[in-house]
Tab-separated table of C-alpha atoms in Angstrom:
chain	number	residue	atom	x	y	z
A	1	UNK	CA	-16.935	-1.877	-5.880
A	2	UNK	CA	-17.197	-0.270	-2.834
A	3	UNK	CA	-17.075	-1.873	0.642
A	4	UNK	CA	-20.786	-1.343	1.552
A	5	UNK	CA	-21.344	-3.689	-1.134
A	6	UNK	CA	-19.607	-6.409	-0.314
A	7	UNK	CA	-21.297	-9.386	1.462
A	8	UNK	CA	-20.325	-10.660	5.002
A	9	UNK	CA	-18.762	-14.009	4.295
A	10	UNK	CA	-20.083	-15.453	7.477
A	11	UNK	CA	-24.043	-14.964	6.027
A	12	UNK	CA	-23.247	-16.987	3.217
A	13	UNK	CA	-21.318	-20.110	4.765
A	14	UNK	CA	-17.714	-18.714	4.014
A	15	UNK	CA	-14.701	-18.409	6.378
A	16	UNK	CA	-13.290	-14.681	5.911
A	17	UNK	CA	-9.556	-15.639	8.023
A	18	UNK	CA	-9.442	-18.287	5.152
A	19	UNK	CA	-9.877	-15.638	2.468
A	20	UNK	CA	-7.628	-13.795	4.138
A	21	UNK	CA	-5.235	-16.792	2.867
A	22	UNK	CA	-5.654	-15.974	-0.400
A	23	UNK	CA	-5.179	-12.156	-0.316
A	24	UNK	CA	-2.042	-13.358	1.541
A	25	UNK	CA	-1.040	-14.891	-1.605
A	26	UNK	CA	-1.341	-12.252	-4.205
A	27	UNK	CA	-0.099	-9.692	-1.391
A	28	UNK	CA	3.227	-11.646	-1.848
A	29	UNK	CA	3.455	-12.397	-5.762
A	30	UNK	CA	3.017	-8.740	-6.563
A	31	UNK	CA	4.991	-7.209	-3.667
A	32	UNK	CA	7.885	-9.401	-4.671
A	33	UNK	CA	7.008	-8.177	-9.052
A	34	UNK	CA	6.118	-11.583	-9.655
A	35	UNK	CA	2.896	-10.654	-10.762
A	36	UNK	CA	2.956	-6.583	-11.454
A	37	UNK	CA	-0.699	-6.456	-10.952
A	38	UNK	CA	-3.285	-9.115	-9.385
A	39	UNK	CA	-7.341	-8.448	-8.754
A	40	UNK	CA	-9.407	-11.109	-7.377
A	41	UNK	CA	-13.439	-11.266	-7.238
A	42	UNK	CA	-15.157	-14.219	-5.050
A	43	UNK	CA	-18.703	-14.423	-4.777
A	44	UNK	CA	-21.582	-17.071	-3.405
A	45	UNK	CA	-24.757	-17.755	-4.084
A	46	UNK	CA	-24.742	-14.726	-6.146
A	47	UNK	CA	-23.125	-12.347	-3.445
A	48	UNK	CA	-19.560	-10.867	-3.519
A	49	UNK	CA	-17.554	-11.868	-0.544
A	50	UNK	CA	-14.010	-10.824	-1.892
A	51	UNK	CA	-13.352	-7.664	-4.536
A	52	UNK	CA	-9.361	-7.058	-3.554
A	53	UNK	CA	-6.617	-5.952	-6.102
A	54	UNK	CA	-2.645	-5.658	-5.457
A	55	UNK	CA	0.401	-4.595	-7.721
A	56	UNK	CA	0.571	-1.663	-10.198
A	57	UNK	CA	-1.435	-2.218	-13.690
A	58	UNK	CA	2.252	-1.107	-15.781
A	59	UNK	CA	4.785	-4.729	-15.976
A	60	UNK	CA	7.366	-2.099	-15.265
A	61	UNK	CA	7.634	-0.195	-11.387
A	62	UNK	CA	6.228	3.187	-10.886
A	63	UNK	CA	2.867	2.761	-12.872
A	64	UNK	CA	-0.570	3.680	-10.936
A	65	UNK	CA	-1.914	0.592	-8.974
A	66	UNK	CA	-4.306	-1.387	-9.767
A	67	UNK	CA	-7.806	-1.461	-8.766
A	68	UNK	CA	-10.887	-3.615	-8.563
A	69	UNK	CA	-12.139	-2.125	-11.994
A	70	UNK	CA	-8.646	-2.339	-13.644
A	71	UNK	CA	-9.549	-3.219	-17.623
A	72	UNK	CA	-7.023	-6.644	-18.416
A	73	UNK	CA	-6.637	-8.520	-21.670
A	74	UNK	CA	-8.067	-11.760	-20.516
A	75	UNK	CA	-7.496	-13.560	-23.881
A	76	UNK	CA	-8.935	-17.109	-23.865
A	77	UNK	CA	-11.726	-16.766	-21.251
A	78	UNK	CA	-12.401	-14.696	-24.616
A	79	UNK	CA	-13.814	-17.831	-26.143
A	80	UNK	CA	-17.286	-18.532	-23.851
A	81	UNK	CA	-18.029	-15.143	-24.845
A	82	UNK	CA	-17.609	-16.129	-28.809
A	83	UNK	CA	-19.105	-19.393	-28.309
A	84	UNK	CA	-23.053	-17.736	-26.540
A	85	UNK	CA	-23.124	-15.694	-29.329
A	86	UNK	CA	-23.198	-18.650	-31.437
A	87	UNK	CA	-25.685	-20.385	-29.007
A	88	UNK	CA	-28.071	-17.672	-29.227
A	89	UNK	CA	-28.629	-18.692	-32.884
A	90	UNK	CA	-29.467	-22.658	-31.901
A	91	UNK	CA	-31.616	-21.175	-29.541
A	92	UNK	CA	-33.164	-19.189	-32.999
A	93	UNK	CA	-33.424	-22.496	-34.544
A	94	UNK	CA	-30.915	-21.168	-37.030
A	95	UNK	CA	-27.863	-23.542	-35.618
A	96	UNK	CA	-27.879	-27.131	-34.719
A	97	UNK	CA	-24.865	-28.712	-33.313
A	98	UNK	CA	-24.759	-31.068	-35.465
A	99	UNK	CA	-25.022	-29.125	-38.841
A	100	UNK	CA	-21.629	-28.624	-40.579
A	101	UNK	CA	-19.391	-25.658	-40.488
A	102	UNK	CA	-19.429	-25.698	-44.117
A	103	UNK	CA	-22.851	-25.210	-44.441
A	104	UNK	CA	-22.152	-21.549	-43.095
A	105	UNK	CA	-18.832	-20.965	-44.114
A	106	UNK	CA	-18.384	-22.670	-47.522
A	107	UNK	CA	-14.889	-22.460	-48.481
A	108	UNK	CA	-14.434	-24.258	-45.411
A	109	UNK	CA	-14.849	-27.662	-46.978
A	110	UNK	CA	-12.389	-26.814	-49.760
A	111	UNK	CA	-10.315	-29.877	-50.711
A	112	UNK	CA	-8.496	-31.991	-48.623
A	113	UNK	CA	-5.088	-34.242	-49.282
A	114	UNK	CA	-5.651	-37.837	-49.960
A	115	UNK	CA	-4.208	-38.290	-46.424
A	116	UNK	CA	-6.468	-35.536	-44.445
A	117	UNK	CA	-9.362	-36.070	-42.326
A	118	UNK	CA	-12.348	-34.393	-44.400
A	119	UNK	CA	-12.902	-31.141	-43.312
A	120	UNK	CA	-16.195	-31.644	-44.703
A	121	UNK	CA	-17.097	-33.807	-41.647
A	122	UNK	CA	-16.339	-30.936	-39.042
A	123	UNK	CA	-19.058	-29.800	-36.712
A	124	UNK	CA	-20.011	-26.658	-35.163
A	125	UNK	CA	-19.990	-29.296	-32.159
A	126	UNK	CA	-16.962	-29.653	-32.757
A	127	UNK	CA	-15.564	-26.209	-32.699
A	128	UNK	CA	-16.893	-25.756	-29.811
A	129	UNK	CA	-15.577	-28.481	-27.837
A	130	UNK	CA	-12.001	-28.281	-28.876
A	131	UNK	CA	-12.755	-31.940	-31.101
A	132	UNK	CA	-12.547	-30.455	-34.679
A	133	UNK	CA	-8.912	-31.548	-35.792
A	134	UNK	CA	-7.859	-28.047	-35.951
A	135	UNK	CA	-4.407	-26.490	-34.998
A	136	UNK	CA	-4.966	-24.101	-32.314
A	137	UNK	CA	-3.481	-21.428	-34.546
A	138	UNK	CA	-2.528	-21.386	-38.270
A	139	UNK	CA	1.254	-22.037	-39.039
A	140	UNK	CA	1.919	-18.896	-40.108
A	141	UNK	CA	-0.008	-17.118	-37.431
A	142	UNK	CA	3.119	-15.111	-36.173
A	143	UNK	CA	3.378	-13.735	-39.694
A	144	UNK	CA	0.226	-12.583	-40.364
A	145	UNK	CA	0.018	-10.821	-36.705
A	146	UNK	CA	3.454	-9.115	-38.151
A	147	UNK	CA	1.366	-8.112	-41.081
A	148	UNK	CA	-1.351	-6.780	-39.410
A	149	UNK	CA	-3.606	-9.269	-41.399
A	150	UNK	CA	-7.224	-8.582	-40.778
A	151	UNK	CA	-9.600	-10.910	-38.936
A	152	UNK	CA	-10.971	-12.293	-42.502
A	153	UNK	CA	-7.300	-13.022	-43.703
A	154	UNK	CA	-7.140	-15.250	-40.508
A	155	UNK	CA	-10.234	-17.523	-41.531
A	156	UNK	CA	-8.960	-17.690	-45.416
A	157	UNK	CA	-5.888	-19.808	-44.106
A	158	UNK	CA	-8.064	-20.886	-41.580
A	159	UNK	CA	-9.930	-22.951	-43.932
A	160	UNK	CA	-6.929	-23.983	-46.046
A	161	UNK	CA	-5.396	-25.905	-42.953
A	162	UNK	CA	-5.411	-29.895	-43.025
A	163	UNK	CA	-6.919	-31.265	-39.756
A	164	UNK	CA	-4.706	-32.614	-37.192
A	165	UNK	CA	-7.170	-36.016	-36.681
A	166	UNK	CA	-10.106	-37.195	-37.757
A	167	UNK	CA	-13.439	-34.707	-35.764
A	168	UNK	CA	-14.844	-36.012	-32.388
A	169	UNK	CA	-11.574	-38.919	-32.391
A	170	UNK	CA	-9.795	-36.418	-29.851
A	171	UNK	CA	-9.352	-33.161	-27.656
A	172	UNK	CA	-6.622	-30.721	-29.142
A	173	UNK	CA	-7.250	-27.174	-27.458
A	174	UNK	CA	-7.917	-25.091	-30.551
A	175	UNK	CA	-8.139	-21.211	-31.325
A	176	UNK	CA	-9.453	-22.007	-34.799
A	177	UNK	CA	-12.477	-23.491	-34.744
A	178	UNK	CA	-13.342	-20.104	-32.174
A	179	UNK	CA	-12.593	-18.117	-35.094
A	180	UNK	CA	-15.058	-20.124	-37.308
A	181	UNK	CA	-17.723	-19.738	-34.614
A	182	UNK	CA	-16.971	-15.834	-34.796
A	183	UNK	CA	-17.286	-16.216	-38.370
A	184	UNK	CA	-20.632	-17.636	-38.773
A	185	UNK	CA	-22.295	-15.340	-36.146
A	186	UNK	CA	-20.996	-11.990	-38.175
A	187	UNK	CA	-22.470	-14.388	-41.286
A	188	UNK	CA	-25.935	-14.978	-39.884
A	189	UNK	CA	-26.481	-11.550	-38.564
A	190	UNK	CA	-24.334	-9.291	-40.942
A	191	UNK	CA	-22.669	-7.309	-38.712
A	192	UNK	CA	-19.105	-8.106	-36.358
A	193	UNK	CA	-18.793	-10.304	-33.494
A	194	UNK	CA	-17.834	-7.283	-31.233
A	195	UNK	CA	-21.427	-5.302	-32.247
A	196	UNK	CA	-23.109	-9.110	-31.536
A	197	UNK	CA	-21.578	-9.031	-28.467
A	198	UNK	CA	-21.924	-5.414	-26.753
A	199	UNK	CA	-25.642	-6.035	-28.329
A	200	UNK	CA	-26.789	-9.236	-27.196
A	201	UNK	CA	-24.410	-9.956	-24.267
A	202	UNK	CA	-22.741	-7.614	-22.614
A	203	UNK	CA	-25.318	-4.790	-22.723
A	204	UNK	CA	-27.604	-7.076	-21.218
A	205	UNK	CA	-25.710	-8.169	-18.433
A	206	UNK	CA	-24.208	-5.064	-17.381
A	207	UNK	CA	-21.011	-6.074	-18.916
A	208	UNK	CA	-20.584	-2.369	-18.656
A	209	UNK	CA	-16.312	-2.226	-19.255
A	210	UNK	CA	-16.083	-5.097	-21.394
A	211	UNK	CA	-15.513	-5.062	-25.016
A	212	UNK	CA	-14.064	-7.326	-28.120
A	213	UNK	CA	-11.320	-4.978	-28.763
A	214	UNK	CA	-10.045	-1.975	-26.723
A	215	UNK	CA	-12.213	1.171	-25.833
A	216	UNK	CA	-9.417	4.079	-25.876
A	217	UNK	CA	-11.553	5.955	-23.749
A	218	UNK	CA	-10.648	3.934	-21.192
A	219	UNK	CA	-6.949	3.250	-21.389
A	220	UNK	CA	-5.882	4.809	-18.464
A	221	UNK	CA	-7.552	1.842	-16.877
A	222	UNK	CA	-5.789	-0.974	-18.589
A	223	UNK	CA	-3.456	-3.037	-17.402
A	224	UNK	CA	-0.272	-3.997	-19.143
A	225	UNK	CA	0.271	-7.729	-20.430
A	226	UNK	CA	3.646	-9.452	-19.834
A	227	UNK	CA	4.279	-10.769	-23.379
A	228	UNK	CA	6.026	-14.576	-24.360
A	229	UNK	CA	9.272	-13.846	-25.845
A	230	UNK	CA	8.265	-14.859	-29.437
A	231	UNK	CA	5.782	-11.500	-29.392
A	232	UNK	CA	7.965	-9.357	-26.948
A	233	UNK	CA	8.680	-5.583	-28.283
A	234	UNK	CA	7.148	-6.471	-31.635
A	235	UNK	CA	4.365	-3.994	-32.843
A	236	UNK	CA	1.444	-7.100	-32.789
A	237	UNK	CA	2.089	-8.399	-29.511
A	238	UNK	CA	-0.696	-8.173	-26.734
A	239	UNK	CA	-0.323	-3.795	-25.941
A	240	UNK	CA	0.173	-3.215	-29.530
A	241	UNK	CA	-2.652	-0.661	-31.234
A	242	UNK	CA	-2.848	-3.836	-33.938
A	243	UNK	CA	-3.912	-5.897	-31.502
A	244	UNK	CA	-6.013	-4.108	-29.663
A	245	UNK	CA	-7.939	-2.689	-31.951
A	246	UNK	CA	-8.061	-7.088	-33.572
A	247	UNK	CA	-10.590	-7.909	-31.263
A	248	UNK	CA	-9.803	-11.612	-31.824
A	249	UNK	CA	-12.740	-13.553	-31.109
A	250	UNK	CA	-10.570	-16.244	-29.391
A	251	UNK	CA	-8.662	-14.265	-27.237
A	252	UNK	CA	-9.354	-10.129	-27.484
A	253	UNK	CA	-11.770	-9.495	-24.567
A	254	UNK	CA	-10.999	-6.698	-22.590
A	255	UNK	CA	-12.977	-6.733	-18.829
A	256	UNK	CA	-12.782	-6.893	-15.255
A	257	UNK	CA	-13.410	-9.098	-12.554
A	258	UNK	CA	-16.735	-8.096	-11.970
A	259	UNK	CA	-18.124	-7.823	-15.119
A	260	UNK	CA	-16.761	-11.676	-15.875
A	261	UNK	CA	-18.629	-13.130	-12.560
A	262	UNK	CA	-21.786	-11.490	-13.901
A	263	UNK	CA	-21.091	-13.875	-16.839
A	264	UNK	CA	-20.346	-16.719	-15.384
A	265	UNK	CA	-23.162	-16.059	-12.597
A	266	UNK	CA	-25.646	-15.914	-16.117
A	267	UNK	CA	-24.127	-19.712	-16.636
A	268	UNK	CA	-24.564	-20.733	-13.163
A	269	UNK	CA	-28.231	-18.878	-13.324
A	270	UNK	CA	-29.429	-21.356	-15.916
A	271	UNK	CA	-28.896	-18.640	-19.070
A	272	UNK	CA	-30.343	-15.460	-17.290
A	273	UNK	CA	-29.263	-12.272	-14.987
A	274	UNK	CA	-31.221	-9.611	-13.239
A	275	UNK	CA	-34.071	-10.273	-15.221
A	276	UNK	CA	-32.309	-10.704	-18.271
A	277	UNK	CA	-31.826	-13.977	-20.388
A	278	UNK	CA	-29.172	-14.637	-22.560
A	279	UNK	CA	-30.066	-18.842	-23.474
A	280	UNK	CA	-32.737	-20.727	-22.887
A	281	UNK	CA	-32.211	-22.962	-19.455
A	282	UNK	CA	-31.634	-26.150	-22.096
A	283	UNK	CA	-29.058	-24.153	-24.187
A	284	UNK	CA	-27.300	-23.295	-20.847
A	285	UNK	CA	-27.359	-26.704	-19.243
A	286	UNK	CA	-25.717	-27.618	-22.744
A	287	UNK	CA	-22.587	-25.609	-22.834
A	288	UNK	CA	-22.091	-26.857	-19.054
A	289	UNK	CA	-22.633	-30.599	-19.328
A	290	UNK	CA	-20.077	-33.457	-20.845
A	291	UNK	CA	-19.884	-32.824	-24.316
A	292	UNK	CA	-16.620	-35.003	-25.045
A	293	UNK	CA	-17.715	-38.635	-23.135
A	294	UNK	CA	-20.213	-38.823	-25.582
A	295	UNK	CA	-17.930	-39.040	-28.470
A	296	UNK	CA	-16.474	-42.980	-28.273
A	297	UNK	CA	-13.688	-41.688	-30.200
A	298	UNK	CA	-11.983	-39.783	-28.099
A	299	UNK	CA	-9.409	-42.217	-26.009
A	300	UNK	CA	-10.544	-43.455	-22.820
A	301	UNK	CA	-7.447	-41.852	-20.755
A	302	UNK	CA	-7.639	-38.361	-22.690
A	303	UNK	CA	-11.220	-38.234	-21.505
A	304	UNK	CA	-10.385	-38.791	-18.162
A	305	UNK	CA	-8.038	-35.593	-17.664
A	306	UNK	CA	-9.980	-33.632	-19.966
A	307	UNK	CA	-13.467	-32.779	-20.854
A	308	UNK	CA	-14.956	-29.753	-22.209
A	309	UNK	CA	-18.995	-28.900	-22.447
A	310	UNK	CA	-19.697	-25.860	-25.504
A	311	UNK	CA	-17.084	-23.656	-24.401
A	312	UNK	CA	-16.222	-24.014	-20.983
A	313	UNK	CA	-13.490	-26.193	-19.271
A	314	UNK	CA	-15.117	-29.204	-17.327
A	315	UNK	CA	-13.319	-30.351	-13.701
A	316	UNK	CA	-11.339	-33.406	-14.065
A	317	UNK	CA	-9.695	-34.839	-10.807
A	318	UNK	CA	-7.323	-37.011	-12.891
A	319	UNK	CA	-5.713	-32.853	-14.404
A	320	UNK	CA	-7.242	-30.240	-12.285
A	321	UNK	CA	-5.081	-27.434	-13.610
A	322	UNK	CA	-6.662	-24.075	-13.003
A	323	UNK	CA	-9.375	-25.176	-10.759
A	324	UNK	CA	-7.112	-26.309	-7.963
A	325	UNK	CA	-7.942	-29.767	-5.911
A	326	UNK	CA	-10.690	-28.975	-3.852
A	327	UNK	CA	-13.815	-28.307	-6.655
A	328	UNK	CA	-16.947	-30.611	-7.079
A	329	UNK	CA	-17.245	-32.947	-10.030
A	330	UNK	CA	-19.564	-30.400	-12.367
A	331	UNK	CA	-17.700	-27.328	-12.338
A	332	UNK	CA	-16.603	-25.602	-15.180
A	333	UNK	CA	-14.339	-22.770	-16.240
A	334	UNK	CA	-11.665	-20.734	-18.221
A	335	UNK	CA	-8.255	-19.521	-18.185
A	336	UNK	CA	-6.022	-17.367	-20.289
A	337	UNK	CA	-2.591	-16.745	-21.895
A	338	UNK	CA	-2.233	-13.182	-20.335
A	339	UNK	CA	-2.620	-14.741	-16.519
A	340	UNK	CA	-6.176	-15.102	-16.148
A	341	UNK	CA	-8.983	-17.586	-14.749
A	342	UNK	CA	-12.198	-17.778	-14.109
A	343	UNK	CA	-14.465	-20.858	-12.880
A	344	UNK	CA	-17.440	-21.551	-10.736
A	345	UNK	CA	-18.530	-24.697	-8.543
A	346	UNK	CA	-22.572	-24.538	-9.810
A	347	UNK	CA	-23.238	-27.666	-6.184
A	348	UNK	CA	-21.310	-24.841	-3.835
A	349	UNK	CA	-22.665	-21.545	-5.505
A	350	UNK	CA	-19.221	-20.539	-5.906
A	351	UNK	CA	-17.168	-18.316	-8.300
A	352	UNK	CA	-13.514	-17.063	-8.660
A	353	UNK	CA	-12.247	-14.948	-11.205
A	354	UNK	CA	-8.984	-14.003	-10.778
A	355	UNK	CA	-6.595	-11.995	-13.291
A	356	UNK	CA	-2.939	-10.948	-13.070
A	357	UNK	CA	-0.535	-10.305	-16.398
A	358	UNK	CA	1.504	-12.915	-15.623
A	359	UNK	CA	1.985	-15.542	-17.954
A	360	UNK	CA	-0.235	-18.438	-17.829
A	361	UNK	CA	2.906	-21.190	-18.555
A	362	UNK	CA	4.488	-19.387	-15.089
A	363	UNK	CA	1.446	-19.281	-12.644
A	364	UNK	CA	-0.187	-22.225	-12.693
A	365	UNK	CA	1.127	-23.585	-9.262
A	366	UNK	CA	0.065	-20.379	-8.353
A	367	UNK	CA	-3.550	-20.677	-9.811
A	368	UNK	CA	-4.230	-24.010	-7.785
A	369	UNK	CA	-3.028	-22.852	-4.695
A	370	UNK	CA	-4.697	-19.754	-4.821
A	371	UNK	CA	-7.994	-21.523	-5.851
A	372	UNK	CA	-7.498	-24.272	-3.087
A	373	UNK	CA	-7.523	-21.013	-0.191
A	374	UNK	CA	-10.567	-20.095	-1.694
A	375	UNK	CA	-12.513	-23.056	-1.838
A	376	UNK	CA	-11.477	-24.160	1.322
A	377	UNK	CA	-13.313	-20.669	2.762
A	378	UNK	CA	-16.604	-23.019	2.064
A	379	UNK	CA	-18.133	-23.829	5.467
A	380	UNK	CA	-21.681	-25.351	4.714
């Protein structure tokens, strides 16, 4: 993005020495290889105010730097994307919430120990709201990446799992029940999540350098993830061709900053972009309202530091994480494993989406401070 295209911050209520706080920050964690590379995109009311990258896009010194267009990983903010594509079809009237994921995916309900919760009883509510009983991955998820297992191989054990609880009786974060939401949308329309996707998403939105799965056309662009030591140096960790080429549905976007906030800006638009609609306003509203404080089994105090509308992350004072401590009640977001967040504050017209390829366990001081200095930039 070039700078003629940014917007003043002044016109649009923001503080620009305050921003200036936040490129402070990332100035600092890459110059001192906390954070190899960092890129940053800020916009309100629809209008970018910050587009600023630091750092090189290689975890090792002496690769190229990075840009504003630098392709990341972004792995969980993955999951929205999944989760639309399934909302498309209960805008169809193909999908309700409530129907059960067996009804699409029939080996699903399979049987169950005399001491399991009945997988028969899981929602696609549920699987989108992180309330299914599901692990977040299989058990043996580390071996089948060393396999290079295919996608279907993942929901086959997927669907052999016992639930963790009993669905909608608590919140247990859960990659799982994304891949059964990727599942049913390749089921119902016959082709893969990624062609879904590029299709009825991305295209759309002038998602134009994101994709489920690398593009090797563009891999001069990407930017190397800093892998957990369980997946370090192996051939199916995060820069491996296996996983690349995966596309999970729960964690193998490839974008940039930009293309994200065009996303997010669709959520905070009530479902359309430019002229082009992705949900209906209702469907929209849906994935961003409460989903979890209407299920009275879910524990009082887990509700209280986490709630989750059909996909996205929901503010909670009482474990702000991500968002920082300065957000309005209402706002919703993402992060990811590989360093990455994204969120938006619908009562300010405000949206950050920040990535780095830092570990998410290491930077999450660093994600609240950095998304304090930009809130804060709010003047009106």
């Amino acid at each position: 993005m070039s700078a003629a295209s940014l917007t003043d911050p002044h016109s649009v209520g923001m503080d620009p020495a305050q921003l200036e706080r936040a490129f402070t920050l990332m100035e600092g964690w890459t110059e001192s290889g906390f954070m190899p590379a960092a890129v940053l995109h800020v916009a309100r009311h629809g209008k970018t105010v910050a587009h600023r990258a630091f750092g090189r896009i290689s975890v090792t010194p002496g690769g190229p730097p990075a840009e504003t267009g630098s392709i990341f990983i972004i792995a969980s903010i993955t999951k929205p994307t999944t989760y639309t594509a399934l909302l498309r079809l209960v805008d169809e009237g193909i999908v309700s919430l409530s129907d059960p994921v067996a009804r699409f995916i029939p080996e699903f309900a399979g049987e169950t120990s005399t001491n399991a919760p009945d997988r028969n009883a899981v929602q696609i509510r549920h699987i989108m709201t992180h309330t299914s009983g599901l692990p977040d991955m299989v058990p043996n998820n580390v071996l089948l990446r060393r396999q290079h297992a295919p996608f279907a191989t993942f929901i086959e054990h997927i669907c052999r799992v016992p639930l963790l609880f009993a669905p909608g009786t608590n919140i247990s974060y859960q990659s799982a029940g994304t891949a059964l939401a990727a599942e049913i949308v390749q089921r119902v329309r016959g082709k893969p999540l990624r062609e879904v996707l590029a299709a009825e998403v991305f295209a759309p939105l002038g998602m134009n350098d994101t994709t489920l799965g690398w593009n090797p056309e563009r891999e001069a662009r990407i930017v190397e993830a800093t892998q957990p030591s369980h997946l370090g140096g192996s051939d199916y960790d995060h820069n491996s061709l296996y996983w690349r080429e995966f596309g999970a549905p729960w964690g193998g976007l490839f974008s940039t900053v930009g293309d994200i906030n065009r996303f997010i800006e669709m959520y905070r638009n009530g479902g359309s972009l430019d002229g082009a609609r992705i949900l209906s306003p209702a469907t929209a509203a849906a994935m961003l309202s409460d989903q979890t404080d209407a299920m009275p089994g879910i524990p009082a105090a887990k509700n209280l530091e986490e709630g989750w509308g059909l996909g996205f992350r929901l503010y909670r004072r009482a474990n702000p994480q991500y968002f920082g401590d300065l957000l309005s009640p209402g706002s919703f977001g993402h992060t990811g494993s590989t360093g990455t967040f994204a969120w938006c504050d619908p009562s300010k017209a405000l949206t950050a989406v920040f990535f780095c390829n830092q570990l998410h366990e290491r930077v999450q001081h660093e994600f609240q401070v950095l998304s304090n200095a930009i809130a804060a930039a709010v003047r009106d």
